[in-house]
Amino acid sequence: MAYRYRSDLTRDDVTPKDVYLNRRQIMAGAGAMMGAGLLTGEARAQDAWDLTPTAYEDATSYNNFYEFGTDKGDPARNARMMTTEPWSVVIDGMVDRPGTYSFEDVVAGMTIEERIYRLRCVERWSMVIPWNGFELADLLDRVGVQSGARYVAFETLARPEEMPGLRVPIIEWPYREGLRLDEAMHPLTIMATGMYGEPLPNQNGAPIRLVVPWKYGYKSIKSIVRITLTDEQPPTAWNTYSAREYGFYSNVNPNRAHPRWSQEFERRVGGGLFARNIPTLMFNGYEEEVAALYEGMDLIVNH
Ligand SMILES: Nc1nc2c(c(=O)[nH]1)N[C@H]1C(S)=C(S)[C@@H](COP(=O)(O)O)O[C@H]1N2
Ligand SMILES: [Mo]
């Protein structure tokens, strides 16, 4: 089979047998390397099993969705209050066909595919999630991006009666994110409507969220109600909170420390002892696919 991207691998391609066999070998290998003090080889060795999906229970109970509280278990407990039907998404700004699109309209005609992606939080934990969704580019093509547009801005629902976290002014609500247009049009950038072959659970951003696998998790904004095409870099929630800590680009980068912690290593949730110090990969392992987007840019200045 010819895959354009390694991320085109579906769960069917990674059979449990391959996964467990590889994992056993790697565990043995990693143990030997640790004993010899040679941890660097682990970076390459992990490649063989690093697209093993995280357990569904972990991916749906250990979440960041501050609209429902800041503890990792809060979203799973509280997000059930969120009404996701009916749902609509306003698409406006520099597009030929602006409007309020129902969730059903948005999804109609889109090809839903499975993408197994790494998800790397800036807090240094990571997961591997089999998303179901469509390329954002297909949606943008459908509404017609006008020639002057250079950025895409996104907004999450902000409904105080259903979102207890909105009482706490940690960031400015609604949660906002943004991408440069070429990042938004990149084939790895998807709008997810499901995960693990099921509709998205509320805590993971139902009914529709962004997934940008080469950026820190906070760029992957949940429960989207508005998409705006603009010619100016849009303000984003975490960048507004602290530009020094959270840049507009927020590409996963082991060489750029967060002011309060290094980003050299990550911990794979549910991975056990051996998954505590996994070397962080440049662009979260998608360098081959996305590095060209940033040619000539200083990625420390433009973090
Ligand atoms: N609206 C909204 N989107 C959000 C967040 C949030 O608090 N609110 N948290 C972000 C962060 S920090 C991460 S790491 C991911 C987590 O996604 P997951 O819970 O599906 O793993 O969602 C991102 N999207
Ligand atoms: Mo995050």
CSV table of C-alpha atoms and ligand atoms in Angstrom, one decimal:
chain,number,residue,atom,x,y,z
A,1,MET,CA,0.0,0.0,0.0
A,2,ALA,CA,1.3,3.5,-0.8
A,3,TYR,CA,0.7,6.0,1.9
A,4,ARG,CA,1.3,9.7,1.3
A,5,TYR,CA,1.8,10.2,5.0
A,6,ARG,CA,2.8,7.8,7.8
A,7,SER,CA,-0.1,9.2,9.6
A,8,ASP,CA,-2.4,7.7,6.9
A,9,LEU,CA,-1.9,4.4,8.7
A,10,THR,CA,-5.1,3.1,10.1
A,11,ARG,CA,-5.6,0.8,13.0
A,12,ASP,CA,-6.2,-2.1,10.6
A,13,ASP,CA,-2.6,-1.7,9.4
A,14,VAL,CA,-1.2,-1.9,12.9
A,15,THR,CA,-2.3,-5.3,14.0
A,16,PRO,CA,-2.3,-6.0,17.7
A,17,LYS,CA,0.2,-8.8,17.0
A,18,ASP,CA,2.7,-6.4,15.3
A,19,VAL,CA,2.2,-3.9,18.1
A,20,TYR,CA,2.8,-6.3,21.0
A,21,LEU,CA,5.7,-8.0,19.3
A,22,ASN,CA,7.4,-4.7,18.6
A,23,ARG,CA,6.7,-3.4,22.1
A,24,ARG,CA,8.2,-6.5,23.7
A,25,GLN,CA,11.3,-6.1,21.6
A,26,ILE,CA,11.6,-2.4,22.3
A,27,MET,CA,11.1,-2.9,26.1
A,28,ALA,CA,13.9,-5.4,26.1
A,29,GLY,CA,16.1,-3.1,24.0
A,30,ALA,CA,15.3,0.0,26.1
A,31,GLY,CA,16.2,-1.9,29.2
A,32,ALA,CA,19.5,-2.9,27.8
A,33,MET,CA,20.2,0.6,26.6
A,34,MET,CA,19.4,2.1,30.0
A,35,GLY,CA,21.7,-0.3,31.7
A,36,ALA,CA,24.5,0.8,29.3
A,37,GLY,CA,23.5,4.5,29.7
A,38,LEU,CA,22.7,4.8,26.1
A,39,LEU,CA,19.2,6.3,26.1
A,40,THR,CA,19.5,8.1,22.7
A,41,GLY,CA,18.8,4.9,20.7
A,42,GLU,CA,15.4,4.8,22.3
A,43,ALA,CA,14.3,7.7,20.2
A,44,ARG,CA,14.6,5.7,17.1
A,45,ALA,CA,13.5,2.5,18.7
A,46,GLN,CA,10.2,4.0,19.9
A,47,ASP,CA,9.3,4.7,16.2
A,48,ALA,CA,8.3,1.1,15.9
A,49,TRP,CA,5.5,1.3,18.5
A,50,ASP,CA,4.8,4.9,18.9
A,51,LEU,CA,1.6,4.8,16.9
A,52,THR,CA,0.0,2.3,19.2
A,53,PRO,CA,-3.3,3.9,20.2
A,54,THR,CA,-3.7,5.0,23.8
A,55,ALA,CA,-6.4,3.1,25.7
A,56,TYR,CA,-9.8,4.6,25.0
A,57,GLU,CA,-10.4,4.9,28.7
A,58,ASP,CA,-7.3,7.1,29.2
A,59,ALA,CA,-8.0,9.3,26.1
A,60,THR,CA,-11.5,10.0,27.4
A,61,SER,CA,-10.8,10.4,31.1
A,62,TYR,CA,-7.5,12.4,31.2
A,63,ASN,CA,-8.4,15.6,29.4
A,64,ASN,CA,-7.8,19.3,29.1
A,65,PHE,CA,-11.1,21.2,28.5
A,66,TYR,CA,-10.9,24.2,30.9
A,67,GLU,CA,-14.5,25.2,30.2
A,68,PHE,CA,-15.4,22.2,32.4
A,69,GLY,CA,-12.7,22.6,35.0
A,70,THR,CA,-8.9,22.4,35.3
A,71,ASP,CA,-8.5,18.9,36.8
A,72,LYS,CA,-7.8,16.2,34.3
A,73,GLY,CA,-10.9,14.3,35.4
A,74,ASP,CA,-13.2,17.4,35.3
A,75,PRO,CA,-14.1,17.3,31.6
A,76,ALA,CA,-15.2,13.6,31.7
A,77,ARG,CA,-17.4,14.4,34.8
A,78,ASN,CA,-18.8,17.8,33.6
A,79,ALA,CA,-18.9,17.8,29.8
A,80,ARG,CA,-22.0,15.6,29.7
A,81,MET,CA,-23.9,18.8,30.5
A,82,MET,CA,-23.0,20.3,27.1
A,83,THR,CA,-25.8,20.3,24.6
A,84,THR,CA,-24.3,19.2,21.2
A,85,GLU,CA,-27.6,18.8,19.3
A,86,PRO,CA,-28.5,21.0,17.6
A,87,TRP,CA,-25.0,22.4,16.7
A,88,SER,CA,-24.0,25.0,14.2
A,89,VAL,CA,-20.8,26.6,13.1
A,90,VAL,CA,-20.6,30.1,11.8
A,91,ILE,CA,-18.2,30.4,8.9
A,92,ASP,CA,-17.5,34.0,8.1
A,93,GLY,CA,-14.9,36.6,7.2
A,94,MET,CA,-13.1,36.4,3.9
A,95,VAL,CA,-15.1,33.6,2.3
A,96,ASP,CA,-17.4,33.5,-0.7
A,97,ARG,CA,-20.2,31.6,1.1
A,98,PRO,CA,-20.4,32.8,4.7
A,99,GLY,CA,-23.2,31.5,6.8
A,100,THR,CA,-24.4,29.6,9.8
A,101,TYR,CA,-23.9,25.9,8.9
A,102,SER,CA,-25.6,23.2,10.9
A,103,PHE,CA,-23.2,20.4,12.0
A,104,GLU,CA,-25.0,18.1,9.5
A,105,ASP,CA,-24.3,20.6,6.7
A,106,VAL,CA,-20.6,20.9,7.6
A,107,VAL,CA,-20.2,17.1,7.5
A,108,ALA,CA,-22.3,16.5,4.4
A,109,GLY,CA,-20.1,15.6,1.5
A,110,MET,CA,-16.9,15.3,3.5
A,111,THR,CA,-14.9,12.1,3.4
A,112,ILE,CA,-14.5,10.9,6.9
A,113,GLU,CA,-11.3,8.9,7.4
A,114,GLU,CA,-9.3,7.5,10.2
A,115,ARG,CA,-6.0,9.2,11.1
A,116,ILE,CA,-3.8,7.9,13.9
A,117,TYR,CA,-1.9,10.8,15.3
A,118,ARG,CA,0.4,11.6,18.2
A,119,LEU,CA,-1.0,14.2,20.5
A,120,ARG,CA,1.6,16.2,22.5
A,121,CYS,CA,0.4,18.5,25.3
A,122,VAL,CA,2.7,21.4,26.3
A,123,GLU,CA,2.5,19.9,29.9
A,124,ARG,CA,4.6,17.1,28.5
A,125,TRP,CA,2.2,14.2,28.4
A,126,SER,CA,1.3,12.6,25.1
A,127,MET,CA,-1.1,10.1,23.6
A,128,VAL,CA,-1.8,8.4,20.3
A,129,ILE,CA,-5.3,8.9,19.1
A,130,PRO,CA,-7.2,7.3,16.2
A,131,TRP,CA,-9.3,10.3,15.0
A,132,ASN,CA,-12.1,10.2,12.6
A,133,GLY,CA,-12.5,13.3,10.5
A,134,PHE,CA,-12.0,15.2,7.3
A,135,GLU,CA,-9.3,17.6,6.0
A,136,LEU,CA,-10.0,21.2,7.0
A,137,ALA,CA,-8.9,22.1,3.5
A,138,ASP,CA,-11.9,20.4,2.0
A,139,LEU,CA,-14.2,22.5,4.2
A,140,LEU,CA,-12.4,25.7,3.4
A,141,ASP,CA,-12.5,24.9,-0.3
A,142,ARG,CA,-16.2,24.4,-0.1
A,143,VAL,CA,-16.9,27.8,1.4
A,144,GLY,CA,-14.4,29.5,-0.9
A,145,VAL,CA,-11.5,31.2,0.7
A,146,GLN,CA,-11.0,34.7,-0.8
A,147,SER,CA,-7.6,35.7,-2.1
A,148,GLY,CA,-6.7,38.2,0.6
A,149,ALA,CA,-7.2,35.7,3.5
A,150,ARG,CA,-4.1,34.7,5.4
A,151,TYR,CA,-5.3,33.2,8.7
A,152,VAL,CA,-8.0,31.1,10.1
A,153,ALA,CA,-9.5,31.9,13.5
A,154,PHE,CA,-11.5,29.4,15.6
A,155,GLU,CA,-13.8,29.8,18.6
A,156,THR,CA,-15.2,27.3,21.1
A,157,LEU,CA,-18.7,27.4,22.4
A,158,ALA,CA,-19.0,29.6,25.6
A,159,ARG,CA,-22.3,28.7,27.4
A,160,PRO,CA,-22.0,29.5,31.1
A,161,GLU,CA,-25.1,27.4,32.1
A,162,GLU,CA,-23.4,24.3,30.8
A,163,MET,CA,-19.8,25.1,31.4
A,164,PRO,CA,-18.8,25.6,35.0
A,165,GLY,CA,-15.3,26.4,34.1
A,166,LEU,CA,-16.3,29.7,32.6
A,167,ARG,CA,-16.8,31.1,36.1
A,168,VAL,CA,-13.0,31.0,36.5
A,169,PRO,CA,-11.3,33.7,34.4
A,170,ILE,CA,-8.1,31.8,33.7
A,171,ILE,CA,-8.1,32.6,30.0
A,172,GLU,CA,-10.4,35.0,28.2
A,173,TRP,CA,-13.5,33.1,27.1
A,174,PRO,CA,-14.5,31.9,24.5
A,175,TYR,CA,-11.4,29.8,24.0
A,176,ARG,CA,-9.8,30.9,20.7
A,177,GLU,CA,-7.2,29.5,18.4
A,178,GLY,CA,-5.8,30.3,15.0
A,179,LEU,CA,-3.6,29.0,12.2
A,180,ARG,CA,-1.9,30.5,9.2
A,181,LEU,CA,-3.8,29.7,6.1
A,182,ASP,CA,-1.1,27.3,4.7
A,183,GLU,CA,-1.1,25.5,8.0
A,184,ALA,CA,-4.9,25.2,7.9
A,185,MET,CA,-4.8,23.9,4.3
A,186,HIS,CA,-2.1,21.3,5.1
A,187,PRO,CA,-3.4,17.8,4.5
A,188,LEU,CA,-2.4,16.7,8.1
A,189,THR,CA,-4.8,19.3,9.5
A,190,ILE,CA,-8.2,17.8,10.2
A,191,MET,CA,-11.5,18.5,11.7
A,192,ALA,CA,-12.3,15.5,13.9
A,193,THR,CA,-15.9,14.4,14.5
A,194,GLY,CA,-15.0,11.1,16.1
A,195,MET,CA,-12.3,9.0,17.7
A,196,TYR,CA,-11.8,5.2,18.0
A,197,GLY,CA,-14.6,4.8,15.4
A,198,GLU,CA,-17.1,6.5,17.7
A,199,PRO,CA,-18.6,10.0,17.7
A,200,LEU,CA,-16.4,12.4,19.7
A,201,PRO,CA,-17.2,12.2,23.4
A,202,ASN,CA,-18.1,15.6,24.8
A,203,GLN,CA,-14.9,15.8,26.9
A,204,ASN,CA,-12.8,15.4,23.7
A,205,GLY,CA,-14.6,18.3,21.9
A,206,ALA,CA,-17.9,17.1,20.5
A,207,PRO,CA,-19.3,17.4,18.0
A,208,ILE,CA,-16.4,18.9,16.0
A,209,ARG,CA,-12.8,20.0,16.9
A,210,LEU,CA,-9.6,20.8,15.2
A,211,VAL,CA,-6.6,18.4,15.2
A,212,VAL,CA,-3.2,19.8,14.2
A,213,PRO,CA,-0.8,17.0,15.1
A,214,TRP,CA,2.6,18.8,14.8
A,215,LYS,CA,1.6,21.5,17.3
A,216,TYR,CA,1.1,21.4,21.1
A,217,GLY,CA,-2.3,20.1,22.0
A,218,TYR,CA,-3.8,23.5,23.0
A,219,LYS,CA,-3.9,24.5,19.3
A,220,SER,CA,-6.4,21.6,18.7
A,221,ILE,CA,-9.4,23.6,19.8
A,222,LYS,CA,-12.5,21.8,20.8
A,223,SER,CA,-16.3,22.1,20.3
A,224,ILE,CA,-16.0,24.7,17.5
A,225,VAL,CA,-18.8,27.2,16.8
A,226,ARG,CA,-17.0,29.7,14.6
A,227,ILE,CA,-14.4,29.7,11.9
A,228,THR,CA,-13.3,33.1,10.5
A,229,LEU,CA,-11.0,33.8,7.6
A,230,THR,CA,-9.0,36.9,8.1
A,231,ASP,CA,-6.0,38.8,6.8
A,232,GLU,CA,-4.5,39.4,10.2
A,233,GLN,CA,-3.0,37.0,12.8
A,234,PRO,CA,-5.9,36.4,15.2
A,235,PRO,CA,-5.5,36.6,18.9
A,236,THR,CA,-5.5,33.2,20.6
A,237,ALA,CA,-6.4,32.2,24.2
A,238,TRP,CA,-3.1,31.0,25.5
A,239,ASN,CA,-1.0,33.5,23.6
A,240,THR,CA,-3.1,36.3,25.1
A,241,TYR,CA,-2.7,34.7,28.5
A,242,SER,CA,1.1,34.7,28.1
A,243,ALA,CA,2.9,35.3,24.8
A,244,ARG,CA,6.2,34.3,26.4
A,245,GLU,CA,4.9,30.9,27.4
A,246,TYR,CA,2.6,30.2,24.4
A,247,GLY,CA,3.5,31.5,21.0
A,248,PHE,CA,1.2,31.7,18.1
A,249,TYR,CA,2.9,28.9,16.2
A,250,SER,CA,3.3,26.5,19.1
A,251,ASN,CA,5.0,23.8,17.0
A,252,VAL,CA,6.2,20.9,19.1
A,253,ASN,CA,10.0,21.6,19.5
A,254,PRO,CA,12.3,19.8,21.8
A,255,ASN,CA,14.8,22.6,21.4
A,256,ARG,CA,12.6,25.4,22.7
A,257,ALA,CA,12.0,25.1,26.4
A,258,HIS,CA,8.8,26.4,27.9
A,259,PRO,CA,9.9,29.1,30.5
A,260,ARG,CA,8.9,26.8,33.3
A,261,TRP,CA,10.0,23.4,31.9
A,262,SER,CA,12.1,21.7,29.3
A,263,GLN,CA,10.4,20.1,26.3
A,264,GLU,CA,13.1,17.6,25.6
A,265,PHE,CA,11.1,14.6,26.9
A,266,GLU,CA,7.5,13.5,27.2
A,267,ARG,CA,5.5,10.9,29.0
A,268,ARG,CA,3.2,8.6,27.0
A,269,VAL,CA,-0.1,8.3,29.0
A,270,GLY,CA,-0.7,4.7,29.9
A,271,GLY,CA,2.7,3.7,28.7
A,272,GLY,CA,4.1,2.6,32.0
A,273,LEU,CA,7.6,3.0,33.3
A,274,PHE,CA,9.4,2.9,30.0
A,275,ALA,CA,7.2,5.7,28.5
A,276,ARG,CA,8.2,8.3,31.0
A,277,ASN,CA,11.2,9.8,29.3
A,278,ILE,CA,10.4,9.6,25.6
A,279,PRO,CA,12.5,12.1,23.6
A,280,THR,CA,10.2,14.7,22.1
A,281,LEU,CA,10.3,14.7,18.3
A,282,MET,CA,10.6,17.9,16.2
A,283,PHE,CA,7.2,18.8,15.0
A,284,ASN,CA,5.9,15.9,17.0
A,285,GLY,CA,7.3,13.5,14.5
A,286,TYR,CA,5.8,15.2,11.4
A,287,GLU,CA,8.9,17.1,10.4
A,288,GLU,CA,9.1,15.5,6.9
A,289,GLU,CA,5.5,16.6,6.2
A,290,VAL,CA,5.5,20.1,7.6
A,291,ALA,CA,9.0,21.6,7.9
A,292,ALA,CA,8.6,23.3,4.5
A,293,LEU,CA,5.9,25.5,6.0
A,294,TYR,CA,8.5,27.2,8.2
A,295,GLU,CA,11.5,27.5,5.8
A,296,GLY,CA,13.7,30.4,6.7
A,297,MET,CA,11.8,31.1,10.0
A,298,ASP,CA,13.5,31.2,13.4
A,299,LEU,CA,11.5,28.7,15.3
A,300,ILE,CA,12.8,29.9,18.7
A,301,VAL,CA,11.7,33.5,18.0
A,302,ASN,CA,8.5,32.3,16.3
A,303,HIS,CA,7.7,29.7,18.9
B,1,LIG,N1,-12.0,24.7,23.9
B,1,LIG,C1,-10.9,24.1,24.4
B,1,LIG,N2,-10.1,23.4,23.6
B,1,LIG,C2,-9.0,22.8,24.0
B,1,LIG,C3,-8.6,22.9,25.4
B,1,LIG,C4,-9.5,23.7,26.3
B,1,LIG,O1,-9.2,23.8,27.5
B,1,LIG,N3,-10.6,24.2,25.7
B,1,LIG,N4,-7.5,22.3,25.8
B,1,LIG,C5,-6.5,22.0,24.8
B,1,LIG,C6,-5.3,21.2,25.3
B,1,LIG,S1,-4.3,22.0,26.4
B,1,LIG,C7,-5.1,20.0,24.9
B,1,LIG,S2,-3.7,19.2,25.4
B,1,LIG,C8,-6.1,19.2,24.1
B,1,LIG,C9,-6.5,18.0,24.8
B,1,LIG,O2,-7.3,17.2,24.0
B,1,LIG,P1,-7.9,15.8,24.5
B,1,LIG,O3,-8.5,16.1,25.9
B,1,LIG,O4,-8.9,15.4,23.5
B,1,LIG,O5,-6.8,14.9,24.6
B,1,LIG,O6,-7.3,20.0,23.8
B,1,LIG,C10,-7.0,21.4,23.6
B,1,LIG,N5,-8.3,22.0,23.2
B,2,MO,MO,-2.4,20.8,26.4
